[in-house]
């Protein structure tokens, strides 16, 4: 703690050094812009800055990545957010007619937050997160990433750790950028199985009149059964507590069965989640009205393991979302991209903090030098730190977007010919 | 004149040549019309206007049905009756079919011109027109529907038998048939088509289609969803395009006032003036959408003020609602119309909130809830002595400057001049508020032959806002009859 005190991320000069020397402005630019030279995707894009003392500056826009960097270094915000592409430059907002200033494009974004999982996790609560509850996020990514690719055909998905207790998904496919609010609402409706938030009830409204699960959910159910066993029953041991066990039984629509299960739990002295679950399964299988109960058992698996989305974030084009590589003001951790292929290996507690990164810089450049060369470009300083693999990930992602743009230009060119 | 406007629209869509010459059934092969092409024939300004007003009645009725939260079946029945009355459109081919379809086509396009000019009007027009289209579509026989669908490219791709077999499990798991027991058979016969999922967001949101790589597999039964969505999207685009062309139409000074009046008529839920001007509606029942027009012409200042506050704030506080609501009841608004009027007026409120918090009170004031008393409307004495100033008598509660401004803004159209103000203000100053109100009545009804001192009849002065309004409406009606005699 003593060594880190020098680089407390709440100190303005620490953040300023991070922005000057480490923040990957150029990769962020290419990711948003899909091209080397600035397009409307960048120049008409809203940026919002949060300054110390909760000052919030909206409707900033920039011509180039360098402009953005200059402004960030001048304002030295605690964090900043990325908004939609408007029909005019956001900074010119006051000089155009209101009807000429409308959000027109925006990455499709999703937000998963551990607080929505509070009723079903035992290791932490509220803002805390550990390697164990990251397993819920892992399970969510494992469901959403392939589903979005397969069902909607989107290819350019960027997962970003939110710096504390959640994960964001940014989808940059052309069609996704163009989605209207109504279409965003539709995709959220399609993706939502468990209603989170204060109105959450345990009924899942996913069954069609045929009473069977729709195909996409049938397919994920098999994987989620595994998650249910390893995560809910074993690791979290959720139903060990009497409240959680009682909550589990609320999903069973047959009061007779519920009473039987309760008795069996006492008689067989079931204390662990796994023992309780096995007993429940046995009782259900021995009963007659199996169709309804079978459905209820499937719904239980979905309820405890299916991704819980914060729907409001996704529904509106003009929602602002924290930019990747910002520093979380509470934890000091950088909001780094996450490789969905290796999401199991990701450890939120191992994500670099600003303090750690600045110390790494010190070990390669003497601190005295960095003071004097404050205004020089440090394009690749991040390469010398543990930020590198994360910036590389963003760069690879941005390259695939630029490649797509290049191919589109070529197709258009040949058609004009 | 209109023709020149049309040409510009047509030019914009680059389809002029194909359309100029065509007539008759070749042109209007089907009663259903997506209105892809503008009408290109000569019309008189008269026909331009009457065709549009007839269609406007139907659209206004659709809007008010939506505001009343009618079920789809009710809405369909009412809309059908309305359009068969004003813009009849039979699905079968008979001798007058071309004329009907031509009128339908023209009316739609005239209203496009009138309603393209603000976002709010565009939104409401699209909503009402798409309901009208949907009702007509559902009224059309299956064979004619198919014919119509084949006549236009909706950009859907038929799903082949092989593909259907490939995704059998997925398609079947999401397939809903009207009858559960026939599901397997129905599925076998079902023809699926593919569209980008963004064309059927409602079906996606409800998980009623299978999705693969961004393509939604839509069963034949749900194809109408694609059509209705397409209708709305196309119309929205067309209206935006038209709004950019509108300035060129300004050259024709005869059309602009017509268009202005049409769009204002829609805003007021087709005001009573329009109904009367166009002739037929002479029912003594007062309907929700007539209140705007009546307030301007016939209400005393206290009620006129309530009405304007309601329009400005989209809300009215408790005592205001009670007082104004009872006034409207006595004026002749039935309970159904009252509910519709308040529902429409509180347009920033959810249906749920309205039903829970307001509907009961409205019914209560009609004696349909609670102790079922038949509450009378307040008279001038009660209003003069009531405590919250926002529901009191304006002649008493307003400051002199505010009162003069309000009088001029409310009544100058009815003949009140600033030279009349000193006399009114001196009676107010003396505390004779009802005398001031009566004098305003006389001045604003001078054109109906009311002389100074006659009051609301036989020298009587105003003692009740309903008495004021009733007399005013009576005078308005006999004046219209006199005018017609001359
Ligand atoms: Zn934890």
PDB file of N, CA, C and O in Angstrom, chain B residues 190-225:
ATOM      1  N   UNK B 190     -47.543 -25.117 -44.053  1.00  0.00           N
ATOM      2  CA  UNK B 190     -47.137 -23.714 -43.934  1.00  0.00           C
ATOM      3  C   UNK B 190     -45.999 -23.364 -44.890  1.00  0.00           C
ATOM      4  O   UNK B 190     -45.036 -24.101 -45.029  1.00  0.00           O
ATOM      5  N   UNK B 191     -46.165 -22.197 -45.527  1.00  0.00           N
ATOM      6  CA  UNK B 191     -45.085 -21.696 -46.391  1.00  0.00           C
ATOM      7  C   UNK B 191     -44.360 -20.570 -45.653  1.00  0.00           C
ATOM      8  O   UNK B 191     -44.967 -19.600 -45.247  1.00  0.00           O
ATOM      9  N   UNK B 192     -43.064 -20.718 -45.505  1.00  0.00           N
ATOM     10  CA  UNK B 192     -42.284 -19.698 -44.807  1.00  0.00           C
ATOM     11  C   UNK B 192     -41.596 -18.769 -45.814  1.00  0.00           C
ATOM     12  O   UNK B 192     -41.293 -19.174 -46.927  1.00  0.00           O
ATOM     13  N   UNK B 193     -41.370 -17.539 -45.368  1.00  0.00           N
ATOM     14  CA  UNK B 193     -40.520 -16.668 -46.182  1.00  0.00           C
ATOM     15  C   UNK B 193     -39.505 -15.981 -45.271  1.00  0.00           C
ATOM     16  O   UNK B 193     -39.705 -15.900 -44.061  1.00  0.00           O
ATOM     17  N   UNK B 194     -38.421 -15.511 -45.871  1.00  0.00           N
ATOM     18  CA  UNK B 194     -37.334 -14.883 -45.111  1.00  0.00           C
ATOM     19  C   UNK B 194     -37.287 -13.391 -45.378  1.00  0.00           C
ATOM     20  O   UNK B 194     -37.376 -12.963 -46.517  1.00  0.00           O
ATOM     21  N   UNK B 195     -37.118 -12.608 -44.306  1.00  0.00           N
ATOM     22  CA  UNK B 195     -36.807 -11.183 -44.460  1.00  0.00           C
ATOM     23  C   UNK B 195     -35.741 -10.828 -43.433  1.00  0.00           C
ATOM     24  O   UNK B 195     -35.570 -11.542 -42.450  1.00  0.00           O
ATOM     25  N   UNK B 196     -35.036  -9.703 -43.653  1.00  0.00           N
ATOM     26  CA  UNK B 196     -34.112  -9.241 -42.608  1.00  0.00           C
ATOM     27  C   UNK B 196     -34.929  -9.032 -41.344  1.00  0.00           C
ATOM     28  O   UNK B 196     -36.045  -8.489 -41.399  1.00  0.00           O
ATOM     29  N   UNK B 197     -34.366  -9.373 -40.221  1.00  0.00           N
ATOM     30  CA  UNK B 197     -35.152  -9.337 -38.975  1.00  0.00           C
ATOM     31  C   UNK B 197     -35.650  -7.943 -38.645  1.00  0.00           C
ATOM     32  O   UNK B 197     -36.683  -7.777 -38.011  1.00  0.00           O
ATOM     33  N   UNK B 198     -34.953  -6.910 -39.119  1.00  0.00           N
ATOM     34  CA  UNK B 198     -35.354  -5.542 -38.793  1.00  0.00           C
ATOM     35  C   UNK B 198     -36.701  -5.167 -39.430  1.00  0.00           C
ATOM     36  O   UNK B 198     -37.296  -4.167 -39.066  1.00  0.00           O
ATOM     37  N   UNK B 199     -37.162  -5.981 -40.376  1.00  0.00           N
ATOM     38  CA  UNK B 199     -38.459  -5.669 -40.969  1.00  0.00           C
ATOM     39  C   UNK B 199     -39.618  -6.222 -40.153  1.00  0.00           C
ATOM     40  O   UNK B 199     -40.772  -5.871 -40.408  1.00  0.00           O
ATOM     41  N   UNK B 200     -39.328  -7.085 -39.203  1.00  0.00           N
ATOM     42  CA  UNK B 200     -40.405  -7.614 -38.353  1.00  0.00           C
ATOM     43  C   UNK B 200     -40.022  -7.523 -36.876  1.00  0.00           C
ATOM     44  O   UNK B 200     -40.056  -8.513 -36.154  1.00  0.00           O
ATOM     45  N   UNK B 201     -39.659  -6.309 -36.415  1.00  0.00           N
ATOM     46  CA  UNK B 201     -39.189  -6.200 -35.032  1.00  0.00           C
ATOM     47  C   UNK B 201     -40.220  -6.694 -34.009  1.00  0.00           C
ATOM     48  O   UNK B 201     -39.833  -7.272 -32.991  1.00  0.00           O
ATOM     49  N   UNK B 202     -41.498  -6.503 -34.302  1.00  0.00           N
ATOM     50  CA  UNK B 202     -42.520  -6.949 -33.337  1.00  0.00           C
ATOM     51  C   UNK B 202     -42.496  -8.461 -33.161  1.00  0.00           C
ATOM     52  O   UNK B 202     -42.614  -8.971 -32.046  1.00  0.00           O
ATOM     53  N   UNK B 203     -42.361  -9.167 -34.275  1.00  0.00           N
ATOM     54  CA  UNK B 203     -42.334 -10.630 -34.200  1.00  0.00           C
ATOM     55  C   UNK B 203     -41.072 -11.110 -33.489  1.00  0.00           C
ATOM     56  O   UNK B 203     -41.097 -12.084 -32.751  1.00  0.00           O
ATOM     57  N   UNK B 204     -39.972 -10.398 -33.703  1.00  0.00           N
ATOM     58  CA  UNK B 204     -38.721 -10.774 -33.044  1.00  0.00           C
ATOM     59  C   UNK B 204     -38.841 -10.546 -31.541  1.00  0.00           C
ATOM     60  O   UNK B 204     -38.514 -11.422 -30.734  1.00  0.00           O
ATOM     61  N   UNK B 205     -39.341  -9.388 -31.184  1.00  0.00           N
ATOM     62  CA  UNK B 205     -39.456  -9.064 -29.763  1.00  0.00           C
ATOM     63  C   UNK B 205     -40.305 -10.095 -29.030  1.00  0.00           C
ATOM     64  O   UNK B 205     -40.000 -10.464 -27.899  1.00  0.00           O
ATOM     65  N   UNK B 206     -41.342 -10.578 -29.699  1.00  0.00           N
ATOM     66  CA  UNK B 206     -42.236 -11.546 -29.065  1.00  0.00           C
ATOM     67  C   UNK B 206     -41.744 -12.979 -29.256  1.00  0.00           C
ATOM     68  O   UNK B 206     -42.457 -13.918 -28.910  1.00  0.00           O
ATOM     69  N   UNK B 207     -40.540 -13.145 -29.829  1.00  0.00           N
ATOM     70  CA  UNK B 207     -39.998 -14.484 -30.108  1.00  0.00           C
ATOM     71  C   UNK B 207     -40.961 -15.331 -30.916  1.00  0.00           C
ATOM     72  O   UNK B 207     -41.194 -16.494 -30.603  1.00  0.00           O
ATOM     73  N   UNK B 208     -41.519 -14.749 -31.942  1.00  0.00           N
ATOM     74  CA  UNK B 208     -42.486 -15.517 -32.729  1.00  0.00           C
ATOM     75  C   UNK B 208     -41.939 -15.951 -34.074  1.00  0.00           C
ATOM     76  O   UNK B 208     -42.667 -16.470 -34.911  1.00  0.00           O
ATOM     77  N   UNK B 209     -40.665 -15.701 -34.300  1.00  0.00           N
ATOM     78  CA  UNK B 209     -40.039 -16.170 -35.537  1.00  0.00           C
ATOM     79  C   UNK B 209     -38.697 -16.805 -35.205  1.00  0.00           C
ATOM     80  O   UNK B 209     -38.116 -16.532 -34.158  1.00  0.00           O
ATOM     81  N   UNK B 210     -38.252 -17.653 -36.120  1.00  0.00           N
ATOM     82  CA  UNK B 210     -36.932 -18.248 -35.982  1.00  0.00           C
ATOM     83  C   UNK B 210     -35.926 -17.321 -36.658  1.00  0.00           C
ATOM     84  O   UNK B 210     -36.198 -16.762 -37.718  1.00  0.00           O
ATOM     85  N   UNK B 211     -34.789 -17.103 -36.003  1.00  0.00           N
ATOM     86  CA  UNK B 211     -33.774 -16.195 -36.524  1.00  0.00           C
ATOM     87  C   UNK B 211     -32.498 -16.951 -36.844  1.00  0.00           C
ATOM     88  O   UNK B 211     -32.017 -17.745 -36.037  1.00  0.00           O
ATOM     89  N   UNK B 212     -31.964 -16.675 -38.031  1.00  0.00           N
ATOM     90  CA  UNK B 212     -30.681 -17.262 -38.389  1.00  0.00           C
ATOM     91  C   UNK B 212     -29.908 -16.231 -39.201  1.00  0.00           C
ATOM     92  O   UNK B 212     -30.399 -15.773 -40.235  1.00  0.00           O
ATOM     93  N   UNK B 213     -28.738 -15.871 -38.735  1.00  0.00           N
ATOM     94  CA  UNK B 213     -27.877 -14.912 -39.434  1.00  0.00           C
ATOM     95  C   UNK B 213     -28.598 -13.613 -39.801  1.00  0.00           C
ATOM     96  O   UNK B 213     -28.365 -13.060 -40.871  1.00  0.00           O
ATOM     97  N   UNK B 214     -29.482 -13.177 -38.949  1.00  0.00           N
ATOM     98  CA  UNK B 214     -30.161 -11.915 -39.202  1.00  0.00           C
ATOM     99  C   UNK B 214     -31.391 -12.040 -40.080  1.00  0.00           C
ATOM    100  O   UNK B 214     -32.066 -11.055 -40.346  1.00  0.00           O
ATOM    101  N   UNK B 215     -31.702 -13.248 -40.533  1.00  0.00           N
ATOM    102  CA  UNK B 215     -32.909 -13.473 -41.321  1.00  0.00           C
ATOM    103  C   UNK B 215     -33.999 -14.008 -40.412  1.00  0.00           C
ATOM    104  O   UNK B 215     -33.758 -14.928 -39.627  1.00  0.00           O
ATOM    105  N   UNK B 216     -35.173 -13.436 -40.539  1.00  0.00           N
ATOM    106  CA  UNK B 216     -36.319 -13.932 -39.784  1.00  0.00           C
ATOM    107  C   UNK B 216     -37.131 -14.832 -40.694  1.00  0.00           C
ATOM    108  O   UNK B 216     -37.434 -14.465 -41.830  1.00  0.00           O
ATOM    109  N   UNK B 217     -37.459 -16.020 -40.211  1.00  0.00           N
ATOM    110  CA  UNK B 217     -38.262 -16.976 -40.979  1.00  0.00           C
ATOM    111  C   UNK B 217     -39.718 -16.797 -40.566  1.00  0.00           C
ATOM    112  O   UNK B 217     -40.110 -17.193 -39.480  1.00  0.00           O
ATOM    113  N   UNK B 218     -40.467 -16.166 -41.452  1.00  0.00           N
ATOM    114  CA  UNK B 218     -41.825 -15.757 -41.097  1.00  0.00           C
ATOM    115  C   UNK B 218     -42.831 -16.721 -41.705  1.00  0.00           C
ATOM    116  O   UNK B 218     -42.839 -16.932 -42.919  1.00  0.00           O
ATOM    117  N   UNK B 219     -43.702 -17.318 -40.873  1.00  0.00           N
ATOM    118  CA  UNK B 219     -44.737 -18.187 -41.429  1.00  0.00           C
ATOM    119  C   UNK B 219     -45.751 -17.361 -42.209  1.00  0.00           C
ATOM    120  O   UNK B 219     -45.971 -16.183 -41.924  1.00  0.00           O
ATOM    121  N   UNK B 220     -46.387 -17.989 -43.213  1.00  0.00           N
ATOM    122  CA  UNK B 220     -47.328 -17.296 -44.089  1.00  0.00           C
ATOM    123  C   UNK B 220     -48.364 -16.495 -43.335  1.00  0.00           C
ATOM    124  O   UNK B 220     -48.701 -15.376 -43.705  1.00  0.00           O
ATOM    125  N   UNK B 221     -48.832 -17.060 -42.219  1.00  0.00           N
ATOM    126  CA  UNK B 221     -49.866 -16.401 -41.437  1.00  0.00           C
ATOM    127  C   UNK B 221     -49.404 -15.046 -40.896  1.00  0.00           C
ATOM    128  O   UNK B 221     -50.215 -14.185 -40.626  1.00  0.00           O
ATOM    129  N   UNK B 222     -48.108 -14.880 -40.720  1.00  0.00           N
ATOM    130  CA  UNK B 222     -47.593 -13.635 -40.137  1.00  0.00           C
ATOM    131  C   UNK B 222     -47.122 -12.645 -41.205  1.00  0.00           C
ATOM    132  O   UNK B 222     -46.603 -11.589 -40.876  1.00  0.00           O
ATOM    133  N   UNK B 223     -47.298 -13.025 -42.487  1.00  0.00           N
ATOM    134  CA  UNK B 223     -46.770 -12.152 -43.541  1.00  0.00           C
ATOM    135  C   UNK B 223     -47.377 -10.756 -43.504  1.00  0.00           C
ATOM    136  O   UNK B 223     -46.738  -9.785 -43.888  1.00  0.00           O
ATOM    137  N   UNK B 224     -48.615 -10.676 -43.030  1.00  0.00           N
ATOM    138  CA  UNK B 224     -49.255  -9.360 -42.993  1.00  0.00           C
ATOM    139  C   UNK B 224     -48.448  -8.387 -42.129  1.00  0.00           C
ATOM    140  O   UNK B 224     -48.412  -7.203 -42.404  1.00  0.00           O
ATOM    141  N   UNK B 225     -47.780  -8.915 -41.094  1.00  0.00           N
ATOM    142  CA  UNK B 225     -46.889  -8.076 -40.277  1.00  0.00           C
ATOM    143  C   UNK B 225     -45.864  -7.347 -41.131  1.00  0.00           C
ATOM    144  O   UNK B 225     -45.563  -6.188 -40.908  1.00  0.00           O
TER     145      UNK B 225
END
